[in-house]
Amino acid sequence: MVRFARRHRLGVTAAAALALTLVGGFTALARAFAESRARLAEAQRAEAIRSFLLELFAAIDPERARGREVPLREVVDHGADGPETARVLLALGDLHYWRDDPARALELQQRALAIFEIAGDGYRDDAAAARFNTGTALRQLERFEEALAVERRALELERQLAGDQSLAFADVEVGLALTLLDLGRAEEAVALAEHALAVRRRHLPEDHPRVADALEALGLA
């Protein structure tokens, strides 16, 4: 799935906070990615994150970077406070999520969401993704009511952007179904999981991991 990796960005304030916890530079980040990649459910997601981050580091002046590790602060500051930086921090937030640190992931995603919303209509797709990611982290933190509100809004945004037959819409449906299950609302969860499964089967082969995800959500319900 490309749920986290496919949309990302943030600002200077987040850069400072991020630098405090991930200060090892390019080598440390690469090592963190290598460790987390083994735990991802899909190689596609891992490759998407890896490619994105490598492109980011490549954007730094090679003359300044040569012969030393590139501090993460420098990488983030390189994007200033625009949407591109928000994409970077959401990518890093993805790594935190898959390394079982949803609290840190949530912080990054919420900051990115604020940037995307300020950026306007041109970043509605990014905002929808950031909102979805935020809901996922909230669910992992067992803040289920908050997750429910965020994911419902994300679902409506995806409906407006791509319609209810899109894979992005189905992704949010699966997450929302899991949140509803955690809240003991199985009937609502089943309806969402069934629709998500039908959409994914229409777009993807039966052995695709996203089909398996939807089947699992339906089974849990």
mmCIF file with all atom_site columns, C-alpha atoms in Angstrom:
data_model
loop_
_atom_site.group_PDB
_atom_site.id
_atom_site.type_symbol
_atom_site.label_atom_id
_atom_site.label_alt_id
_atom_site.label_comp_id
_atom_site.label_asym_id
_atom_site.label_entity_id
_atom_site.label_seq_id
_atom_site.pdbx_PDB_ins_code
_atom_site.Cartn_x
_atom_site.Cartn_y
_atom_site.Cartn_z
_atom_site.occupancy
_atom_site.B_iso_or_equiv
_atom_site.pdbx_formal_charge
_atom_site.auth_seq_id
_atom_site.auth_comp_id
_atom_site.auth_asym_id
_atom_site.auth_atom_id
_atom_site.pdbx_PDB_model_num
ATOM 1   C CA . MET A 1 1   ? 0.000   0.000   0.000  1.00 0.00 ? 1   MET A CA 1
ATOM 2   C CA . VAL A 1 2   ? 1.047   3.491   -0.605 1.00 0.00 ? 2   VAL A CA 1
ATOM 3   C CA . ARG A 1 3   ? -1.202  4.920   2.000  1.00 0.00 ? 3   ARG A CA 1
ATOM 4   C CA . PHE A 1 4   ? 1.613   6.739   3.837  1.00 0.00 ? 4   PHE A CA 1
ATOM 5   C CA . ALA A 1 5   ? 4.221   7.028   1.193  1.00 0.00 ? 5   ALA A CA 1
ATOM 6   C CA . ARG A 1 6   ? 2.191   8.372   -1.663 1.00 0.00 ? 6   ARG A CA 1
ATOM 7   C CA . ARG A 1 7   ? 1.547   11.847  -0.138 1.00 0.00 ? 7   ARG A CA 1
ATOM 8   C CA . HIS A 1 8   ? 3.986   13.831  2.044  1.00 0.00 ? 8   HIS A CA 1
ATOM 9   C CA . ARG A 1 9   ? 5.302   17.442  3.238  1.00 0.00 ? 9   ARG A CA 1
ATOM 10  C CA . LEU A 1 10  ? 5.783   20.217  6.404  1.00 0.00 ? 10  LEU A CA 1
ATOM 11  C CA . GLY A 1 11  ? 7.380   23.361  7.944  1.00 0.00 ? 11  GLY A CA 1
ATOM 12  C CA . VAL A 1 12  ? 10.325  24.885  9.778  1.00 0.00 ? 12  VAL A CA 1
ATOM 13  C CA . THR A 1 13  ? 8.891   24.323  13.275 1.00 0.00 ? 13  THR A CA 1
ATOM 14  C CA . ALA A 1 14  ? 8.566   20.630  12.612 1.00 0.00 ? 14  ALA A CA 1
ATOM 15  C CA . ALA A 1 15  ? 12.079  20.573  11.206 1.00 0.00 ? 15  ALA A CA 1
ATOM 16  C CA . ALA A 1 16  ? 13.483  21.676  14.546 1.00 0.00 ? 16  ALA A CA 1
ATOM 17  C CA . ALA A 1 17  ? 11.484  19.104  16.480 1.00 0.00 ? 17  ALA A CA 1
ATOM 18  C CA . LEU A 1 18  ? 12.361  16.345  14.082 1.00 0.00 ? 18  LEU A CA 1
ATOM 19  C CA . ALA A 1 19  ? 16.043  17.192  14.202 1.00 0.00 ? 19  ALA A CA 1
ATOM 20  C CA . LEU A 1 20  ? 16.076  16.668  17.963 1.00 0.00 ? 20  LEU A CA 1
ATOM 21  C CA . THR A 1 21  ? 15.035  13.023  17.639 1.00 0.00 ? 21  THR A CA 1
ATOM 22  C CA . LEU A 1 22  ? 16.535  12.053  14.289 1.00 0.00 ? 22  LEU A CA 1
ATOM 23  C CA . VAL A 1 23  ? 19.915  13.753  14.262 1.00 0.00 ? 23  VAL A CA 1
ATOM 24  C CA . GLY A 1 24  ? 22.026  10.976  12.944 1.00 0.00 ? 24  GLY A CA 1
ATOM 25  C CA . GLY A 1 25  ? 22.012  12.294  9.387  1.00 0.00 ? 25  GLY A CA 1
ATOM 26  C CA . PHE A 1 26  ? 21.751  10.336  6.186  1.00 0.00 ? 26  PHE A CA 1
ATOM 27  C CA . THR A 1 27  ? 23.483  7.202   7.478  1.00 0.00 ? 27  THR A CA 1
ATOM 28  C CA . ALA A 1 28  ? 21.255  6.906   10.549 1.00 0.00 ? 28  ALA A CA 1
ATOM 29  C CA . LEU A 1 29  ? 18.135  7.541   8.527  1.00 0.00 ? 29  LEU A CA 1
ATOM 30  C CA . ALA A 1 30  ? 19.130  4.952   5.969  1.00 0.00 ? 30  ALA A CA 1
ATOM 31  C CA . ARG A 1 31  ? 19.740  2.464   8.776  1.00 0.00 ? 31  ARG A CA 1
ATOM 32  C CA . ALA A 1 32  ? 16.357  3.252   10.326 1.00 0.00 ? 32  ALA A CA 1
ATOM 33  C CA . PHE A 1 33  ? 14.697  2.762   7.003  1.00 0.00 ? 33  PHE A CA 1
ATOM 34  C CA . ALA A 1 34  ? 16.458  -0.546  6.438  1.00 0.00 ? 34  ALA A CA 1
ATOM 35  C CA . GLU A 1 35  ? 15.293  -1.798  9.838  1.00 0.00 ? 35  GLU A CA 1
ATOM 36  C CA . SER A 1 36  ? 11.707  -0.680  9.366  1.00 0.00 ? 36  SER A CA 1
ATOM 37  C CA . ARG A 1 37  ? 11.442  -1.931  5.796  1.00 0.00 ? 37  ARG A CA 1
ATOM 38  C CA . ALA A 1 38  ? 11.655  -5.541  6.960  1.00 0.00 ? 38  ALA A CA 1
ATOM 39  C CA . ARG A 1 39  ? 8.493   -4.996  8.952  1.00 0.00 ? 39  ARG A CA 1
ATOM 40  C CA . LEU A 1 40  ? 6.357   -3.529  6.191  1.00 0.00 ? 40  LEU A CA 1
ATOM 41  C CA . ALA A 1 41  ? 3.528   -5.634  4.852  1.00 0.00 ? 41  ALA A CA 1
ATOM 42  C CA . GLU A 1 42  ? 4.345   -4.703  1.262  1.00 0.00 ? 42  GLU A CA 1
ATOM 43  C CA . ALA A 1 43  ? 7.621   -4.177  -0.572 1.00 0.00 ? 43  ALA A CA 1
ATOM 44  C CA . GLN A 1 44  ? 5.902   -1.558  -2.705 1.00 0.00 ? 44  GLN A CA 1
ATOM 45  C CA . ARG A 1 45  ? 5.387   0.736   0.262  1.00 0.00 ? 45  ARG A CA 1
ATOM 46  C CA . ALA A 1 46  ? 8.967   0.337   1.396  1.00 0.00 ? 46  ALA A CA 1
ATOM 47  C CA . GLU A 1 47  ? 10.331  1.046   -2.068 1.00 0.00 ? 47  GLU A CA 1
ATOM 48  C CA . ALA A 1 48  ? 8.157   4.139   -2.403 1.00 0.00 ? 48  ALA A CA 1
ATOM 49  C CA . ILE A 1 49  ? 9.451   5.577   0.875  1.00 0.00 ? 49  ILE A CA 1
ATOM 50  C CA . ARG A 1 50  ? 13.027  4.687   0.047  1.00 0.00 ? 50  ARG A CA 1
ATOM 51  C CA . SER A 1 51  ? 12.894  6.292   -3.382 1.00 0.00 ? 51  SER A CA 1
ATOM 52  C CA . PHE A 1 52  ? 11.299  9.437   -2.035 1.00 0.00 ? 52  PHE A CA 1
ATOM 53  C CA . LEU A 1 53  ? 13.856  9.921   0.707  1.00 0.00 ? 53  LEU A CA 1
ATOM 54  C CA . LEU A 1 54  ? 16.807  9.203   -1.569 1.00 0.00 ? 54  LEU A CA 1
ATOM 55  C CA . GLU A 1 55  ? 15.531  11.795  -4.027 1.00 0.00 ? 55  GLU A CA 1
ATOM 56  C CA . LEU A 1 56  ? 15.281  14.250  -1.157 1.00 0.00 ? 56  LEU A CA 1
ATOM 57  C CA . PHE A 1 57  ? 18.881  13.737  -0.083 1.00 0.00 ? 57  PHE A CA 1
ATOM 58  C CA . ALA A 1 58  ? 20.032  13.996  -3.684 1.00 0.00 ? 58  ALA A CA 1
ATOM 59  C CA . ALA A 1 59  ? 18.551  17.486  -3.821 1.00 0.00 ? 59  ALA A CA 1
ATOM 60  C CA . ILE A 1 60  ? 21.168  18.780  -1.375 1.00 0.00 ? 60  ILE A CA 1
ATOM 61  C CA . ASP A 1 61  ? 24.249  20.338  -2.961 1.00 0.00 ? 61  ASP A CA 1
ATOM 62  C CA . PRO A 1 62  ? 26.659  17.386  -3.419 1.00 0.00 ? 62  PRO A CA 1
ATOM 63  C CA . GLU A 1 63  ? 29.687  19.672  -2.954 1.00 0.00 ? 63  GLU A CA 1
ATOM 64  C CA . ARG A 1 64  ? 28.531  20.559  0.563  1.00 0.00 ? 64  ARG A CA 1
ATOM 65  C CA . ALA A 1 65  ? 27.495  17.014  1.356  1.00 0.00 ? 65  ALA A CA 1
ATOM 66  C CA . ARG A 1 66  ? 30.654  15.321  0.049  1.00 0.00 ? 66  ARG A CA 1
ATOM 67  C CA . GLY A 1 67  ? 32.795  13.607  2.645  1.00 0.00 ? 67  GLY A CA 1
ATOM 68  C CA . ARG A 1 68  ? 30.396  13.903  5.541  1.00 0.00 ? 68  ARG A CA 1
ATOM 69  C CA . GLU A 1 69  ? 27.031  12.726  6.766  1.00 0.00 ? 69  GLU A CA 1
ATOM 70  C CA . VAL A 1 70  ? 24.249  15.122  5.885  1.00 0.00 ? 70  VAL A CA 1
ATOM 71  C CA . PRO A 1 71  ? 22.435  16.281  9.034  1.00 0.00 ? 71  PRO A CA 1
ATOM 72  C CA . LEU A 1 72  ? 18.707  15.658  8.931  1.00 0.00 ? 72  LEU A CA 1
ATOM 73  C CA . ARG A 1 73  ? 18.102  19.265  9.979  1.00 0.00 ? 73  ARG A CA 1
ATOM 74  C CA . GLU A 1 74  ? 19.815  20.402  6.777  1.00 0.00 ? 74  GLU A CA 1
ATOM 75  C CA . VAL A 1 75  ? 17.628  18.130  4.700  1.00 0.00 ? 75  VAL A CA 1
ATOM 76  C CA . VAL A 1 76  ? 14.410  19.390  6.229  1.00 0.00 ? 76  VAL A CA 1
ATOM 77  C CA . ASP A 1 77  ? 15.495  23.033  6.190  1.00 0.00 ? 77  ASP A CA 1
ATOM 78  C CA . HIS A 1 78  ? 16.261  22.617  2.510  1.00 0.00 ? 78  HIS A CA 1
ATOM 79  C CA . GLY A 1 79  ? 12.521  22.521  1.893  1.00 0.00 ? 79  GLY A CA 1
ATOM 80  C CA . ALA A 1 80  ? 11.816  25.686  3.923  1.00 0.00 ? 80  ALA A CA 1
ATOM 81  C CA . ASP A 1 81  ? 8.216   25.832  5.147  1.00 0.00 ? 81  ASP A CA 1
ATOM 82  C CA . GLY A 1 82  ? 6.413   24.822  1.980  1.00 0.00 ? 82  GLY A CA 1
ATOM 83  C CA . PRO A 1 83  ? 4.360   21.773  1.074  1.00 0.00 ? 83  PRO A CA 1
ATOM 84  C CA . GLU A 1 84  ? 7.468   19.902  -0.107 1.00 0.00 ? 84  GLU A CA 1
ATOM 85  C CA . THR A 1 85  ? 8.787   19.927  3.433  1.00 0.00 ? 85  THR A CA 1
ATOM 86  C CA . ALA A 1 86  ? 5.455   18.628  4.693  1.00 0.00 ? 86  ALA A CA 1
ATOM 87  C CA . ARG A 1 87  ? 5.808   15.725  2.282  1.00 0.00 ? 87  ARG A CA 1
ATOM 88  C CA . VAL A 1 88  ? 9.239   14.979  3.701  1.00 0.00 ? 88  VAL A CA 1
ATOM 89  C CA . LEU A 1 89  ? 8.063   14.919  7.294  1.00 0.00 ? 89  LEU A CA 1
ATOM 90  C CA . LEU A 1 90  ? 5.126   12.692  6.477  1.00 0.00 ? 90  LEU A CA 1
ATOM 91  C CA . ALA A 1 91  ? 7.529   10.268  4.833  1.00 0.00 ? 91  ALA A CA 1
ATOM 92  C CA . LEU A 1 92  ? 9.595   10.297  8.003  1.00 0.00 ? 92  LEU A CA 1
ATOM 93  C CA . GLY A 1 93  ? 6.419   9.957   10.021 1.00 0.00 ? 93  GLY A CA 1
ATOM 94  C CA . ASP A 1 94  ? 5.714   6.820   8.022  1.00 0.00 ? 94  ASP A CA 1
ATOM 95  C CA . LEU A 1 95  ? 9.014   5.378   9.205  1.00 0.00 ? 95  LEU A CA 1
ATOM 96  C CA . HIS A 1 96  ? 8.133   6.185   12.811 1.00 0.00 ? 96  HIS A CA 1
ATOM 97  C CA . TYR A 1 97  ? 4.781   4.491   12.383 1.00 0.00 ? 97  TYR A CA 1
ATOM 98  C CA . TRP A 1 98  ? 6.308   1.282   11.072 1.00 0.00 ? 98  TRP A CA 1
ATOM 99  C CA . ARG A 1 99  ? 8.878   1.358   13.859 1.00 0.00 ? 99  ARG A CA 1
ATOM 100 C CA . ASP A 1 100 ? 6.041   1.297   16.430 1.00 0.00 ? 100 ASP A CA 1
ATOM 101 C CA . ASP A 1 101 ? 6.191   4.973   17.337 1.00 0.00 ? 101 ASP A CA 1
ATOM 102 C CA . PRO A 1 102 ? 2.680   6.184   16.441 1.00 0.00 ? 102 PRO A CA 1
ATOM 103 C CA . ALA A 1 103 ? 2.926   9.135   18.824 1.00 0.00 ? 103 ALA A CA 1
ATOM 104 C CA . ARG A 1 104 ? 5.839   10.621  16.899 1.00 0.00 ? 104 ARG A CA 1
ATOM 105 C CA . ALA A 1 105 ? 4.193   9.744   13.604 1.00 0.00 ? 105 ALA A CA 1
ATOM 106 C CA . LEU A 1 106 ? 1.025   11.516  14.721 1.00 0.00 ? 106 LEU A CA 1
ATOM 107 C CA . GLU A 1 107 ? 2.931   14.672  15.579 1.00 0.00 ? 107 GLU A CA 1
ATOM 108 C CA . LEU A 1 108 ? 4.522   14.831  12.140 1.00 0.00 ? 108 LEU A CA 1
ATOM 109 C CA . GLN A 1 109 ? 1.303   14.070  10.309 1.00 0.00 ? 109 GLN A CA 1
ATOM 110 C CA . GLN A 1 110 ? -0.730  16.663  12.186 1.00 0.00 ? 110 GLN A CA 1
ATOM 111 C CA . ARG A 1 111 ? 1.827   19.342  11.427 1.00 0.00 ? 111 ARG A CA 1
ATOM 112 C CA . ALA A 1 112 ? 1.849   18.357  7.790  1.00 0.00 ? 112 ALA A CA 1
ATOM 113 C CA . LEU A 1 113 ? -1.934  18.444  7.656  1.00 0.00 ? 113 LEU A CA 1
ATOM 114 C CA . ALA A 1 114 ? -1.904  22.015  8.942  1.00 0.00 ? 114 ALA A CA 1
ATOM 115 C CA . ILE A 1 115 ? 0.520   23.013  6.166  1.00 0.00 ? 115 ILE A CA 1
ATOM 116 C CA . PHE A 1 116 ? -1.536  21.354  3.442  1.00 0.00 ? 116 PHE A CA 1
ATOM 117 C CA . GLU A 1 117 ? -4.750  22.969  4.600  1.00 0.00 ? 117 GLU A CA 1
ATOM 118 C CA . ILE A 1 118 ? -3.124  26.399  4.538  1.00 0.00 ? 118 ILE A CA 1
ATOM 119 C CA . ALA A 1 119 ? -1.658  25.661  1.090  1.00 0.00 ? 119 ALA A CA 1
ATOM 120 C CA . GLY A 1 120 ? -5.139  25.590  -0.436 1.00 0.00 ? 120 GLY A CA 1
ATOM 121 C CA . ASP A 1 121 ? -7.059  23.637  -3.044 1.00 0.00 ? 121 ASP A CA 1
ATOM 122 C CA . GLY A 1 122 ? -3.961  22.623  -4.971 1.00 0.00 ? 122 GLY A CA 1
ATOM 123 C CA . TYR A 1 123 ? -3.032  20.336  -2.087 1.00 0.00 ? 123 TYR A CA 1
ATOM 124 C CA . ARG A 1 124 ? -6.408  18.776  -1.305 1.00 0.00 ? 124 ARG A CA 1
ATOM 125 C CA . ASP A 1 125 ? -5.102  15.329  -2.226 1.00 0.00 ? 125 ASP A CA 1
ATOM 126 C CA . ASP A 1 126 ? -2.173  15.742  0.150  1.00 0.00 ? 126 ASP A CA 1
ATOM 127 C CA . ALA A 1 127 ? -4.488  17.014  2.882  1.00 0.00 ? 127 ALA A CA 1
ATOM 128 C CA . ALA A 1 128 ? -6.738  13.977  2.465  1.00 0.00 ? 128 ALA A CA 1
ATOM 129 C CA . ALA A 1 129 ? -3.733  11.677  2.764  1.00 0.00 ? 129 ALA A CA 1
ATOM 130 C CA . ALA A 1 130 ? -2.373  13.504  5.818  1.00 0.00 ? 130 ALA A CA 1
ATOM 131 C CA . ARG A 1 131 ? -5.784  13.291  7.447  1.00 0.00 ? 131 ARG A CA 1
ATOM 132 C CA . PHE A 1 132 ? -5.981  9.564   6.724  1.00 0.00 ? 132 PHE A CA 1
ATOM 133 C CA . ASN A 1 133 ? -2.495  9.045   8.172  1.00 0.00 ? 133 ASN A CA 1
ATOM 134 C CA . THR A 1 134 ? -3.449  11.053  11.246 1.00 0.00 ? 134 THR A CA 1
ATOM 135 C CA . GLY A 1 135 ? -6.492  8.864   11.809 1.00 0.00 ? 135 GLY A CA 1
ATOM 136 C CA . THR A 1 136 ? -4.394  5.718   11.505 1.00 0.00 ? 136 THR A CA 1
ATOM 137 C CA . ALA A 1 137 ? -1.921  6.941   14.128 1.00 0.00 ? 137 ALA A CA 1
ATOM 138 C CA . LEU A 1 138 ? -4.750  7.971   16.462 1.00 0.00 ? 138 LEU A CA 1
ATOM 139 C CA . ARG A 1 139 ? -6.241  4.495   16.171 1.00 0.00 ? 139 ARG A CA 1
ATOM 140 C CA . GLN A 1 140 ? -2.886  2.902   17.019 1.00 0.00 ? 140 GLN A CA 1
ATOM 141 C CA . LEU A 1 141 ? -2.751  5.138   20.083 1.00 0.00 ? 141 LEU A CA 1
ATOM 142 C CA . GLU A 1 142 ? -6.251  3.868   21.033 1.00 0.00 ? 142 GLU A CA 1
ATOM 143 C CA . ARG A 1 143 ? -7.736  7.353   20.698 1.00 0.00 ? 143 ARG A CA 1
ATOM 144 C CA . PHE A 1 144 ? -10.653 5.824   18.855 1.00 0.00 ? 144 PHE A CA 1
ATOM 145 C CA . GLU A 1 145 ? -13.233 8.623   18.993 1.00 0.00 ? 145 GLU A CA 1
ATOM 146 C CA . GLU A 1 146 ? -10.697 11.107  17.669 1.00 0.00 ? 146 GLU A CA 1
ATOM 147 C CA . ALA A 1 147 ? -9.648  8.653   14.981 1.00 0.00 ? 147 ALA A CA 1
ATOM 148 C CA . LEU A 1 148 ? -13.268 8.152   13.960 1.00 0.00 ? 148 LEU A CA 1
ATOM 149 C CA . ALA A 1 149 ? -13.868 11.865  13.418 1.00 0.00 ? 149 ALA A CA 1
ATOM 150 C CA . VAL A 1 150 ? -10.645 12.304  11.465 1.00 0.00 ? 150 VAL A CA 1
ATOM 151 C CA . GLU A 1 151 ? -11.212 9.232   9.291  1.00 0.00 ? 151 GLU A CA 1
ATOM 152 C CA . ARG A 1 152 ? -14.805 10.181  8.487  1.00 0.00 ? 152 ARG A CA 1
ATOM 153 C CA . ARG A 1 153 ? -13.565 13.524  7.225  1.00 0.00 ? 153 ARG A CA 1
ATOM 154 C CA . ALA A 1 154 ? -10.802 11.795  5.244  1.00 0.00 ? 154 ALA A CA 1
ATOM 155 C CA . LEU A 1 155 ? -13.388 9.496   3.656  1.00 0.00 ? 155 LEU A CA 1
ATOM 156 C CA . GLU A 1 156 ? -15.502 12.435  2.558  1.00 0.00 ? 156 GLU A CA 1
ATOM 157 C CA . LEU A 1 157 ? -12.463 14.188  1.089  1.00 0.00 ? 157 LEU A CA 1
ATOM 158 C CA . GLU A 1 158 ? -11.536 11.084  -0.903 1.00 0.00 ? 158 GLU A CA 1
ATOM 159 C CA . ARG A 1 159 ? -15.122 10.825  -2.139 1.00 0.00 ? 159 ARG A CA 1
ATOM 160 C CA . GLN A 1 160 ? -14.897 14.382  -3.434 1.00 0.00 ? 160 GLN A CA 1
ATOM 161 C CA . LEU A 1 161 ? -11.449 13.898  -4.956 1.00 0.00 ? 161 LEU A CA 1
ATOM 162 C CA . ALA A 1 162 ? -11.650 10.485  -6.597 1.00 0.00 ? 162 ALA A CA 1
ATOM 163 C CA . GLY A 1 163 ? -15.095 9.023   -5.973 1.00 0.00 ? 163 GLY A CA 1
ATOM 164 C CA . ASP A 1 164 ? -16.184 6.048   -3.915 1.00 0.00 ? 164 ASP A CA 1
ATOM 165 C CA . GLN A 1 165 ? -14.834 3.488   -6.388 1.00 0.00 ? 165 GLN A CA 1
ATOM 166 C CA . SER A 1 166 ? -11.193 4.554   -6.046 1.00 0.00 ? 166 SER A CA 1
ATOM 167 C CA . LEU A 1 167 ? -8.457  2.650   -4.239 1.00 0.00 ? 167 LEU A CA 1
ATOM 168 C CA . ALA A 1 168 ? -7.755  5.687   -2.075 1.00 0.00 ? 168 ALA A CA 1
ATOM 169 C CA . PHE A 1 169 ? -11.374 5.696   -0.921 1.00 0.00 ? 169 PHE A CA 1
ATOM 170 C CA . ALA A 1 170 ? -11.174 1.969   -0.168 1.00 0.00 ? 170 ALA A CA 1
ATOM 171 C CA . ASP A 1 171 ? -7.982  2.513   1.848  1.00 0.00 ? 171 ASP A CA 1
ATOM 172 C CA . VAL A 1 172 ? -9.774  4.962   4.123  1.00 0.00 ? 172 VAL A CA 1
ATOM 173 C CA . GLU A 1 173 ? -12.776 2.652   4.371  1.00 0.00 ? 173 GLU A CA 1
ATOM 174 C CA . VAL A 1 174 ? -10.613 -0.174  5.705  1.00 0.00 ? 174 VAL A CA 1
ATOM 175 C CA . GLY A 1 175 ? -9.047  2.094   8.322  1.00 0.00 ? 175 GLY A CA 1
ATOM 176 C CA . LEU A 1 176 ? -12.431 3.453   9.332  1.00 0.00 ? 176 LEU A CA 1
ATOM 177 C CA . ALA A 1 177 ? -13.819 -0.080  9.587  1.00 0.00 ? 177 ALA A CA 1
ATOM 178 C CA . LEU A 1 178 ? -11.024 -1.021  11.998 1.00 0.00 ? 178 LEU A CA 1
ATOM 179 C CA . THR A 1 179 ? -11.748 2.033   14.132 1.00 0.00 ? 179 THR A CA 1
ATOM 180 C CA . LEU A 1 180 ? -15.451 1.198   14.239 1.00 0.00 ? 180 LEU A CA 1
ATOM 181 C CA . LEU A 1 181 ? -14.585 -2.338  15.329 1.00 0.00 ? 181 LEU A CA 1
ATOM 182 C CA . ASP A 1 182 ? -12.492 -0.950  18.161 1.00 0.00 ? 182 ASP A CA 1
ATOM 183 C CA . LEU A 1 183 ? -15.555 1.054   19.199 1.00 0.00 ? 183 LEU A CA 1
ATOM 184 C CA . GLY A 1 184 ? -17.780 -2.024  19.119 1.00 0.00 ? 184 GLY A CA 1
ATOM 185 C CA . ARG A 1 185 ? -19.728 -0.907  16.039 1.00 0.00 ? 185 ARG A CA 1
ATOM 186 C CA . ALA A 1 186 ? -19.398 -4.089  13.996 1.00 0.00 ? 186 ALA A CA 1
ATOM 187 C CA . GLU A 1 187 ? -22.408 -3.591  11.722 1.00 0.00 ? 187 GLU A CA 1
ATOM 188 C CA . GLU A 1 188 ? -21.081 -0.292  10.386 1.00 0.00 ? 188 GLU A CA 1
ATOM 189 C CA . ALA A 1 189 ? -17.616 -1.796  10.055 1.00 0.00 ? 189 ALA A CA 1
ATOM 190 C CA . VAL A 1 190 ? -18.884 -4.715  7.952  1.00 0.00 ? 190 VAL A CA 1
ATOM 191 C CA . ALA A 1 191 ? -20.576 -2.414  5.444  1.00 0.00 ? 191 ALA A CA 1
ATOM 192 C CA . LEU A 1 192 ? -17.381 -0.410  4.944  1.00 0.00 ? 192 LEU A CA 1
ATOM 193 C CA . ALA A 1 193 ? -15.122 -3.461  4.741  1.00 0.00 ? 193 ALA A CA 1
ATOM 194 C CA . GLU A 1 194 ? -17.396 -5.155  2.200  1.00 0.00 ? 194 GLU A CA 1
ATOM 195 C CA . HIS A 1 195 ? -17.378 -2.113  -0.060 1.00 0.00 ? 195 HIS A CA 1
ATOM 196 C CA . ALA A 1 196 ? -13.606 -1.696  0.277  1.00 0.00 ? 196 ALA A CA 1
ATOM 197 C CA . LEU A 1 197 ? -13.086 -5.353  -0.609 1.00 0.00 ? 197 LEU A CA 1
ATOM 198 C CA . ALA A 1 198 ? -15.280 -5.050  -3.702 1.00 0.00 ? 198 ALA A CA 1
ATOM 199 C CA . VAL A 1 199 ? -13.389 -1.960  -4.887 1.00 0.00 ? 199 VAL A CA 1
ATOM 200 C CA . ARG A 1 200 ? -9.987  -3.541  -4.341 1.00 0.00 ? 200 ARG A CA 1
ATOM 201 C CA . ARG A 1 201 ? -10.994 -6.724  -6.124 1.00 0.00 ? 201 ARG A CA 1
ATOM 202 C CA . ARG A 1 202 ? -12.131 -4.630  -9.052 1.00 0.00 ? 202 ARG A CA 1
ATOM 203 C CA . HIS A 1 203 ? -8.751  -2.892  -9.305 1.00 0.00 ? 203 HIS A CA 1
ATOM 204 C CA . LEU A 1 204 ? -6.282  -5.493  -8.023 1.00 0.00 ? 204 LEU A CA 1
ATOM 205 C CA . PRO A 1 205 ? -5.482  -9.207  -8.398 1.00 0.00 ? 205 PRO A CA 1
ATOM 206 C CA . GLU A 1 206 ? -6.916  -11.531 -5.770 1.00 0.00 ? 206 GLU A CA 1
ATOM 207 C CA . ASP A 1 207 ? -3.489  -12.239 -4.233 1.00 0.00 ? 207 ASP A CA 1
ATOM 208 C CA . HIS A 1 208 ? -2.677  -8.546  -3.720 1.00 0.00 ? 208 HIS A CA 1
ATOM 209 C CA . PRO A 1 209 ? -1.918  -7.584  -0.071 1.00 0.00 ? 209 PRO A CA 1
ATOM 210 C CA . ARG A 1 210 ? -4.547  -4.847  -0.127 1.00 0.00 ? 210 ARG A CA 1
ATOM 211 C CA . VAL A 1 211 ? -7.197  -7.427  -0.964 1.00 0.00 ? 211 VAL A CA 1
ATOM 212 C CA . ALA A 1 212 ? -5.929  -9.485  1.964  1.00 0.00 ? 212 ALA A CA 1
ATOM 213 C CA . ASP A 1 213 ? -6.150  -6.410  4.221  1.00 0.00 ? 213 ASP A CA 1
ATOM 214 C CA . ALA A 1 214 ? -9.800  -5.894  3.328  1.00 0.00 ? 214 ALA A CA 1
ATOM 215 C CA . LEU A 1 215 ? -10.553 -9.580  3.853  1.00 0.00 ? 215 LEU A CA 1
ATOM 216 C CA . GLU A 1 216 ? -8.879  -9.434  7.257  1.00 0.00 ? 216 GLU A CA 1
ATOM 217 C CA . ALA A 1 217 ? -10.911 -6.376  8.269  1.00 0.00 ? 217 ALA A CA 1
ATOM 218 C CA . LEU A 1 218 ? -14.075 -8.147  7.161  1.00 0.00 ? 218 LEU A CA 1
ATOM 219 C CA . GLY A 1 219 ? -13.082 -11.263 9.080  1.00 0.00 ? 219 GLY A CA 1
ATOM 220 C CA . LEU A 1 220 ? -12.469 -9.265  12.237 1.00 0.00 ? 220 LEU A CA 1
ATOM 221 C CA . ALA A 1 221 ? -15.931 -7.786  11.939 1.00 0.00 ? 221 ALA A CA 1
#
